[in-house]
Amino acid sequence: MESRALRYFVAVAEELNFTRAARRLGIAAPALSRAVAGLETDLGVRLFARTTRSVRLTEVGALLLADARAALVALDAATLRARRAAGVTDGRLVLAVKADVEAGLLEDVLAAYATEPAAVPVEVVFTGWREQPRLLRAGEADVAIVVEPFDTDGLDVEPLLREPQLLALPAGHPLAGSPRLRLADVEAGHRPAVPGAHVYVRHGEQRPPFGDMVQMLRQIELGRMVALLPASVAARNARPQLTWRPVEDAPEAAFAVAWPQHSHSLAVAAFVRIATAVAADRPADACTLRATGATDSGQVRVVP
């Protein structure tokens, strides 16, 4: 079975009209009809029930449609990965980052990368939580700044820097005024939303929905959850309704740059080199931030 036949089949299945499908594919309707009939002959099944007035999928055709879509997505992803691994792109480098979760490195790395001889224009794609590895494996991104741990299957990784994590609390939370906090204090009234997560909800409650940092912080302000977040996130998100507190035994946030294994792109290699150099040049106190909590004005004071 050829991929072209599958693409023709999917177009007809989605349009349920040979004329519209042919127009979408840029071919003649009779040629499309013959191609679909040939696919049915090769498979030995009827995919469409056709009359002079209508086209509809058979039960077998509906089953094939789901698999055909998945197969074409996988094929397209494999093509993208192969081209990116060989450095054959459309003249740009796609960088995947979680908005506001890049240790404050993004602007400096982009500025330094732009001076590199091998640099190409960078498209920054802001992602949801833990989406960067999937985009790299699918060939939809060339390189990513990530927070460990994450799924490294099929990826190469270079560490960048580490920084403390702070507990984000609603301003009136009972823990907001504690002089010293440990994870046991947090877990006395909360549980991880999922095993290993740094988002905590009250016992017996479920994690509220959120899709980005703004939504996440709003849920914390409303008292729906608390969360351990990198200190650089706290420094950039001082809000009157939030209190940021250090937790003595909280794990550090470890940032890294990741890219697909076997990538031969000079642009990716230059980006990785620049990102590690910028992180290494970061002053030591910038990598060891700690917050003293919210002031009366609601601002977070961050000191070395």
mmCIF file of C-alpha atoms in Angstrom:
data_model
loop_
_atom_site.group_PDB
_atom_site.id
_atom_site.type_symbol
_atom_site.label_atom_id
_atom_site.label_comp_id
_atom_site.label_asym_id
_atom_site.label_seq_id
_atom_site.Cartn_x
_atom_site.Cartn_y
_atom_site.Cartn_z
ATOM 1 C CA MET A 1 0.000 0.000 0.000
ATOM 2 C CA GLU A 2 1.436 3.376 -1.038
ATOM 3 C CA SER A 3 1.126 6.503 1.057
ATOM 4 C CA ARG A 4 -0.389 8.376 -1.910
ATOM 5 C CA ALA A 5 -3.319 5.956 -1.987
ATOM 6 C CA LEU A 6 -3.852 6.480 1.736
ATOM 7 C CA ARG A 7 -3.821 10.278 1.319
ATOM 8 C CA TYR A 8 -6.385 9.990 -1.475
ATOM 9 C CA PHE A 9 -8.562 7.735 0.677
ATOM 10 C CA VAL A 10 -8.396 10.100 3.684
ATOM 11 C CA ALA A 11 -9.329 13.099 1.537
ATOM 12 C CA VAL A 12 -12.410 11.348 0.155
ATOM 13 C CA ALA A 13 -13.354 10.009 3.604
ATOM 14 C CA GLU A 14 -13.196 13.505 5.098
ATOM 15 C CA GLU A 15 -15.000 15.262 2.247
ATOM 16 C CA LEU A 16 -17.440 12.438 1.369
ATOM 17 C CA ASN A 17 -17.437 13.955 -2.094
ATOM 18 C CA PHE A 18 -15.034 12.982 -4.902
ATOM 19 C CA THR A 19 -15.199 16.364 -6.612
ATOM 20 C CA ARG A 20 -14.321 18.307 -3.456
ATOM 21 C CA ALA A 21 -11.619 15.796 -2.507
ATOM 22 C CA ALA A 22 -10.080 16.018 -5.985
ATOM 23 C CA ARG A 23 -10.063 19.810 -5.786
ATOM 24 C CA ARG A 24 -8.386 19.616 -2.363
ATOM 25 C CA LEU A 25 -5.722 17.236 -3.705
ATOM 26 C CA GLY A 26 -5.205 19.113 -6.957
ATOM 27 C CA ILE A 27 -6.018 16.187 -9.238
ATOM 28 C CA ALA A 28 -8.858 15.281 -11.577
ATOM 29 C CA ALA A 29 -11.923 13.609 -10.066
ATOM 30 C CA PRO A 30 -11.855 10.597 -12.468
ATOM 31 C CA ALA A 31 -8.215 9.916 -11.544
ATOM 32 C CA LEU A 32 -9.088 10.078 -7.856
ATOM 33 C CA SER A 33 -12.026 7.709 -8.350
ATOM 34 C CA ARG A 34 -9.778 5.193 -10.146
ATOM 35 C CA ALA A 35 -7.125 5.430 -7.410
ATOM 36 C CA VAL A 36 -9.658 4.738 -4.660
ATOM 37 C CA ALA A 37 -11.168 1.862 -6.644
ATOM 38 C CA GLY A 38 -7.642 0.449 -7.073
ATOM 39 C CA LEU A 39 -7.070 0.646 -3.311
ATOM 40 C CA GLU A 40 -10.318 -1.227 -2.696
ATOM 41 C CA THR A 41 -9.225 -3.897 -5.174
ATOM 42 C CA ASP A 42 -5.803 -4.234 -3.568
ATOM 43 C CA LEU A 43 -7.335 -4.600 -0.094
ATOM 44 C CA GLY A 44 -10.213 -6.781 -1.243
ATOM 45 C CA VAL A 45 -12.778 -4.680 0.662
ATOM 46 C CA ARG A 46 -15.284 -1.927 -0.032
ATOM 47 C CA LEU A 47 -14.296 1.338 1.644
ATOM 48 C CA PHE A 48 -17.148 3.494 0.355
ATOM 49 C CA ALA A 49 -20.800 2.956 -0.434
ATOM 50 C CA ARG A 50 -21.370 5.120 -3.525
ATOM 51 C CA THR A 51 -24.510 6.192 -5.305
ATOM 52 C CA THR A 52 -25.098 8.918 -7.898
ATOM 53 C CA ARG A 53 -26.099 11.235 -5.050
ATOM 54 C CA SER A 54 -23.951 10.316 -2.059
ATOM 55 C CA VAL A 55 -20.715 8.831 -0.783
ATOM 56 C CA ARG A 56 -20.423 7.306 2.663
ATOM 57 C CA LEU A 57 -17.854 5.222 4.500
ATOM 58 C CA THR A 58 -18.501 1.548 5.060
ATOM 59 C CA GLU A 59 -17.802 0.077 8.473
ATOM 60 C CA VAL A 60 -14.462 -1.220 7.166
ATOM 61 C CA GLY A 61 -13.705 2.205 5.672
ATOM 62 C CA ALA A 62 -14.329 3.908 9.007
ATOM 63 C CA LEU A 63 -11.868 1.533 10.691
ATOM 64 C CA LEU A 64 -9.241 2.165 8.019
ATOM 65 C CA LEU A 65 -9.666 5.937 8.321
ATOM 66 C CA ALA A 66 -8.464 6.007 11.921
ATOM 67 C CA ASP A 67 -5.418 3.869 11.129
ATOM 68 C CA ALA A 68 -4.674 5.754 7.907
ATOM 69 C CA ARG A 69 -4.622 9.103 9.694
ATOM 70 C CA ALA A 70 -2.248 7.730 12.337
ATOM 71 C CA ALA A 71 -0.004 6.174 9.674
ATOM 72 C CA LEU A 72 0.228 9.409 7.685
ATOM 73 C CA VAL A 73 1.011 11.443 10.810
ATOM 74 C CA ALA A 74 3.796 8.977 11.692
ATOM 75 C CA LEU A 75 5.154 9.086 8.139
ATOM 76 C CA ASP A 76 5.170 12.882 8.054
ATOM 77 C CA ALA A 77 6.896 12.997 11.454
ATOM 78 C CA ALA A 78 9.559 10.544 10.272
ATOM 79 C CA THR A 79 10.191 12.689 7.201
ATOM 80 C CA LEU A 80 10.557 15.832 9.320
ATOM 81 C CA ARG A 81 12.922 14.081 11.733
ATOM 82 C CA ALA A 82 15.095 12.785 8.906
ATOM 83 C CA ARG A 83 15.317 16.200 7.242
ATOM 84 C CA ARG A 84 16.089 17.988 10.501
ATOM 85 C CA ALA A 85 18.670 15.378 11.499
ATOM 86 C CA ALA A 86 20.440 15.998 8.199
ATOM 87 C CA GLY A 87 20.255 19.751 8.633
ATOM 88 C CA VAL A 88 17.796 20.070 5.733
ATOM 89 C CA THR A 89 15.236 22.602 6.997
ATOM 90 C CA ASP A 90 13.360 25.574 5.654
ATOM 91 C CA GLY A 91 16.103 27.923 6.849
ATOM 92 C CA ARG A 92 14.947 28.309 10.437
ATOM 93 C CA LEU A 93 15.520 26.683 13.811
ATOM 94 C CA VAL A 94 12.461 25.833 15.912
ATOM 95 C CA LEU A 95 13.068 26.245 19.649
ATOM 96 C CA ALA A 96 10.507 24.774 22.070
ATOM 97 C CA VAL A 97 10.281 26.277 25.558
ATOM 98 C CA LYS A 98 7.718 26.391 28.343
ATOM 99 C CA ALA A 99 6.788 30.049 28.660
ATOM 100 C CA ASP A 100 8.534 31.629 31.664
ATOM 101 C CA VAL A 101 10.258 28.349 32.566
ATOM 102 C CA GLU A 102 13.682 28.808 30.984
ATOM 103 C CA ALA A 103 15.720 30.131 33.947
ATOM 104 C CA GLY A 104 15.773 33.623 32.433
ATOM 105 C CA LEU A 105 18.186 32.355 29.767
ATOM 106 C CA LEU A 106 16.040 32.824 26.682
ATOM 107 C CA GLU A 107 16.814 36.422 25.761
ATOM 108 C CA ASP A 108 20.560 36.092 26.391
ATOM 109 C CA VAL A 109 20.823 32.815 24.482
ATOM 110 C CA LEU A 110 18.928 34.184 21.480
ATOM 111 C CA ALA A 111 21.075 37.335 21.413
ATOM 112 C CA ALA A 112 24.330 35.360 21.595
ATOM 113 C CA TYR A 113 23.157 32.792 19.042
ATOM 114 C CA ALA A 114 22.341 35.513 16.508
ATOM 115 C CA THR A 115 26.058 36.396 16.328
ATOM 116 C CA GLU A 116 27.077 32.831 15.358
ATOM 117 C CA PRO A 117 28.179 32.184 11.737
ATOM 118 C CA ALA A 118 26.011 29.037 11.624
ATOM 119 C CA ALA A 119 22.960 30.816 13.059
ATOM 120 C CA VAL A 120 19.624 30.780 11.238
ATOM 121 C CA PRO A 121 16.404 32.599 12.165
ATOM 122 C CA VAL A 122 14.884 31.139 15.338
ATOM 123 C CA GLU A 123 11.169 30.453 15.727
ATOM 124 C CA VAL A 124 10.278 30.201 19.427
ATOM 125 C CA VAL A 125 7.360 27.861 20.142
ATOM 126 C CA PHE A 126 5.872 28.215 23.635
ATOM 127 C CA THR A 127 4.565 24.882 24.835
ATOM 128 C CA GLY A 128 2.519 23.385 27.628
ATOM 129 C CA TRP A 129 3.986 21.336 30.472
ATOM 130 C CA ARG A 130 6.323 18.529 29.362
ATOM 131 C CA GLU A 131 5.458 18.962 25.658
ATOM 132 C CA GLN A 132 8.975 19.715 24.406
ATOM 133 C CA PRO A 133 10.216 16.082 24.192
ATOM 134 C CA ARG A 134 7.207 15.086 22.091
ATOM 135 C CA LEU A 135 7.788 17.970 19.688
ATOM 136 C CA LEU A 136 11.457 17.026 19.312
ATOM 137 C CA ARG A 137 10.664 13.381 18.604
ATOM 138 C CA ALA A 138 7.901 14.308 16.154
ATOM 139 C CA GLY A 139 10.274 16.534 14.179
ATOM 140 C CA GLU A 140 8.202 19.624 15.005
ATOM 141 C CA ALA A 141 11.072 21.279 16.928
ATOM 142 C CA ASP A 142 14.849 21.224 16.522
ATOM 143 C CA VAL A 143 15.951 22.034 20.063
ATOM 144 C CA ALA A 144 14.349 22.743 23.449
ATOM 145 C CA ILE A 145 15.092 24.233 26.849
ATOM 146 C CA VAL A 146 13.598 21.849 29.388
ATOM 147 C CA VAL A 147 13.368 21.197 33.113
ATOM 148 C CA GLU A 148 14.447 17.786 34.341
ATOM 149 C CA PRO A 149 13.187 15.158 34.773
ATOM 150 C CA PHE A 150 11.617 14.548 31.372
ATOM 151 C CA ASP A 151 11.354 11.722 28.844
ATOM 152 C CA THR A 152 14.792 11.549 27.179
ATOM 153 C CA ASP A 153 13.970 8.665 24.830
ATOM 154 C CA GLY A 154 15.549 9.446 21.456
ATOM 155 C CA LEU A 155 17.070 12.705 22.686
ATOM 156 C CA ASP A 156 20.497 14.056 23.563
ATOM 157 C CA VAL A 157 20.744 16.359 26.582
ATOM 158 C CA GLU A 158 23.260 18.895 27.882
ATOM 159 C CA PRO A 159 22.819 20.324 31.418
ATOM 160 C CA LEU A 160 22.595 24.115 31.703
ATOM 161 C CA LEU A 161 22.122 25.222 35.318
ATOM 162 C CA ARG A 162 20.336 24.507 38.575
ATOM 163 C CA GLU A 163 18.365 26.818 40.846
ATOM 164 C CA PRO A 164 16.208 26.505 43.987
ATOM 165 C CA GLN A 165 12.491 25.926 43.820
ATOM 166 C CA LEU A 166 10.096 28.073 45.845
ATOM 167 C CA LEU A 167 6.624 27.259 47.068
ATOM 168 C CA ALA A 168 3.906 29.390 45.497
ATOM 169 C CA LEU A 169 1.023 29.896 47.935
ATOM 170 C CA PRO A 170 -2.097 32.058 48.036
ATOM 171 C CA ALA A 171 -1.317 35.081 50.203
ATOM 172 C CA GLY A 172 -3.615 33.983 53.059
ATOM 173 C CA HIS A 173 -2.485 30.353 53.185
ATOM 174 C CA PRO A 174 -1.605 29.040 56.690
ATOM 175 C CA LEU A 175 1.901 28.121 55.505
ATOM 176 C CA ALA A 176 2.586 31.603 54.137
ATOM 177 C CA GLY A 177 3.595 32.922 57.543
ATOM 178 C CA SER A 178 5.723 29.955 58.678
ATOM 179 C CA PRO A 179 9.319 31.026 59.398
ATOM 180 C CA ARG A 180 10.719 27.715 58.096
ATOM 181 C CA LEU A 181 9.157 25.221 55.709
ATOM 182 C CA ARG A 182 10.005 21.657 54.822
ATOM 183 C CA LEU A 183 8.327 19.296 52.379
ATOM 184 C CA ALA A 184 6.710 17.490 55.312
ATOM 185 C CA ASP A 185 4.888 20.725 56.200
ATOM 186 C CA VAL A 186 3.510 20.961 52.667
ATOM 187 C CA GLU A 187 2.550 17.288 52.499
ATOM 188 C CA ALA A 188 0.790 17.389 55.871
ATOM 189 C CA GLY A 189 -2.187 19.083 54.244
ATOM 190 C CA HIS A 190 -1.555 18.370 50.558
ATOM 191 C CA ARG A 191 -0.647 15.547 48.197
ATOM 192 C CA PRO A 192 1.123 15.624 44.816
ATOM 193 C CA ALA A 193 -1.462 15.993 42.044
ATOM 194 C CA VAL A 194 0.241 13.041 40.333
ATOM 195 C CA PRO A 195 3.145 10.929 41.647
ATOM 196 C CA GLY A 196 6.389 12.877 41.441
ATOM 197 C CA ALA A 197 4.671 16.174 40.593
ATOM 198 C CA HIS A 198 5.587 19.489 42.193
ATOM 199 C CA VAL A 199 1.951 20.615 42.089
ATOM 200 C CA TYR A 200 0.090 19.873 45.325
ATOM 201 C CA VAL A 201 -3.640 19.762 46.031
ATOM 202 C CA ARG A 202 -5.531 19.274 49.280
ATOM 203 C CA HIS A 203 -6.122 15.677 50.288
ATOM 204 C CA GLY A 204 -9.247 14.378 48.601
ATOM 205 C CA GLU A 205 -9.239 17.026 45.859
ATOM 206 C CA GLN A 206 -8.268 16.842 42.189
ATOM 207 C CA ARG A 207 -5.874 19.089 40.314
ATOM 208 C CA PRO A 208 -7.726 22.038 38.781
ATOM 209 C CA PRO A 209 -7.289 22.523 35.013
ATOM 210 C CA PHE A 210 -4.652 24.907 33.682
ATOM 211 C CA GLY A 211 -2.814 25.198 30.406
ATOM 212 C CA ASP A 212 -0.102 27.787 30.958
ATOM 213 C CA MET A 213 1.736 29.686 33.682
ATOM 214 C CA VAL A 214 -0.830 32.482 33.924
ATOM 215 C CA GLN A 215 -3.646 29.993 34.473
ATOM 216 C CA MET A 216 -1.551 27.992 36.917
ATOM 217 C CA LEU A 217 -0.743 31.004 39.086
ATOM 218 C CA ARG A 218 -4.379 32.084 39.006
ATOM 219 C CA GLN A 219 -5.455 28.681 40.327
ATOM 220 C CA ILE A 220 -2.911 29.063 43.150
ATOM 221 C CA GLU A 221 -4.228 32.543 43.954
ATOM 222 C CA LEU A 222 -7.730 31.070 44.218
ATOM 223 C CA GLY A 223 -6.489 28.531 46.772
ATOM 224 C CA ARG A 224 -7.054 25.514 44.534
ATOM 225 C CA MET A 225 -3.461 24.260 44.818
ATOM 226 C CA VAL A 226 0.144 25.140 45.704
ATOM 227 C CA ALA A 227 3.257 24.447 43.638
ATOM 228 C CA LEU A 228 7.039 24.291 43.771
ATOM 229 C CA LEU A 229 8.434 26.413 40.932
ATOM 230 C CA PRO A 230 11.930 27.577 39.939
ATOM 231 C CA ALA A 231 13.142 30.741 41.688
ATOM 232 C CA SER A 232 13.440 32.531 38.336
ATOM 233 C CA VAL A 233 9.696 32.029 37.855
ATOM 234 C CA ALA A 234 9.067 33.645 41.242
ATOM 235 C CA ALA A 235 11.291 36.599 40.349
ATOM 236 C CA ARG A 236 9.245 37.241 37.195
ATOM 237 C CA ASN A 237 5.819 36.717 38.753
ATOM 238 C CA ALA A 238 5.531 38.920 41.831
ATOM 239 C CA ARG A 239 1.799 39.281 42.456
ATOM 240 C CA PRO A 240 -0.078 40.708 45.472
ATOM 241 C CA GLN A 241 -2.224 37.575 45.801
ATOM 242 C CA LEU A 242 0.804 35.221 45.909
ATOM 243 C CA THR A 243 3.427 34.436 48.502
ATOM 244 C CA TRP A 244 6.656 32.690 47.508
ATOM 245 C CA ARG A 245 8.367 30.735 50.299
ATOM 246 C CA PRO A 246 11.640 28.770 50.350
ATOM 247 C CA VAL A 247 11.349 25.098 51.323
ATOM 248 C CA GLU A 248 14.520 23.832 52.968
ATOM 249 C CA ASP A 249 14.573 20.322 51.535
ATOM 250 C CA ALA A 250 12.868 20.997 48.189
ATOM 251 C CA PRO A 251 14.738 19.592 45.166
ATOM 252 C CA GLU A 252 16.431 22.060 42.869
ATOM 253 C CA ALA A 253 15.155 22.795 39.376
ATOM 254 C CA ALA A 254 17.631 21.455 36.795
ATOM 255 C CA PHE A 255 17.513 23.095 33.364
ATOM 256 C CA ALA A 256 18.928 21.483 30.231
ATOM 257 C CA VAL A 257 19.011 21.865 26.472
ATOM 258 C CA ALA A 258 17.735 18.872 24.476
ATOM 259 C CA TRP A 259 17.728 17.915 20.797
ATOM 260 C CA PRO A 260 17.030 14.766 18.734
ATOM 261 C CA GLN A 261 19.716 12.112 18.683
ATOM 262 C CA HIS A 262 21.694 11.791 15.452
ATOM 263 C CA SER A 263 20.993 15.407 14.498
ATOM 264 C CA HIS A 264 23.681 16.697 12.126
ATOM 265 C CA SER A 265 22.359 20.254 11.945
ATOM 266 C CA LEU A 266 25.096 22.871 12.294
ATOM 267 C CA ALA A 267 22.449 25.331 13.479
ATOM 268 C CA VAL A 268 21.417 23.015 16.334
ATOM 269 C CA ALA A 269 25.036 22.364 17.295
ATOM 270 C CA ALA A 270 25.691 26.116 17.419
ATOM 271 C CA PHE A 271 22.589 26.692 19.558
ATOM 272 C CA VAL A 272 23.595 23.993 22.065
ATOM 273 C CA ARG A 273 27.107 25.423 22.284
ATOM 274 C CA ILE A 274 25.804 28.964 22.842
ATOM 275 C CA ALA A 275 23.187 27.887 25.418
ATOM 276 C CA THR A 276 25.755 26.038 27.529
ATOM 277 C CA ALA A 277 28.217 28.945 27.296
ATOM 278 C CA VAL A 278 25.601 31.510 28.345
ATOM 279 C CA ALA A 279 24.530 29.328 31.288
ATOM 280 C CA ALA A 280 28.161 28.826 32.351
ATOM 281 C CA ASP A 281 28.758 32.591 32.296
ATOM 282 C CA ARG A 282 25.739 33.286 34.485
ATOM 283 C CA PRO A 283 26.892 34.827 37.799
ATOM 284 C CA ALA A 284 26.830 32.308 40.613
ATOM 285 C CA ASP A 285 24.329 34.340 42.641
ATOM 286 C CA ALA A 286 21.893 34.329 39.713
ATOM 287 C CA CYS A 287 21.823 30.536 39.867
ATOM 288 C CA THR A 288 21.271 30.386 43.631
ATOM 289 C CA LEU A 289 18.330 32.739 44.079
ATOM 290 C CA ARG A 290 16.175 32.489 47.164
ATOM 291 C CA ALA A 291 13.073 34.451 48.018
ATOM 292 C CA THR A 292 12.346 35.916 51.437
ATOM 293 C CA GLY A 293 8.572 35.896 50.836
ATOM 294 C CA ALA A 294 6.078 38.557 49.921
ATOM 295 C CA THR A 295 6.526 42.094 51.226
ATOM 296 C CA ASP A 296 3.666 44.289 52.334
ATOM 297 C CA SER A 297 3.318 45.530 48.760
ATOM 298 C CA GLY A 298 3.006 41.968 47.508
ATOM 299 C CA GLN A 299 6.390 42.010 45.767
ATOM 300 C CA VAL A 300 8.846 39.138 46.064
ATOM 301 C CA ARG A 301 12.256 40.172 47.367
ATOM 302 C CA VAL A 302 14.967 37.997 45.813
ATOM 303 C CA VAL A 303 18.445 38.084 47.332
ATOM 304 C CA PRO A 304 21.681 36.199 46.632
#
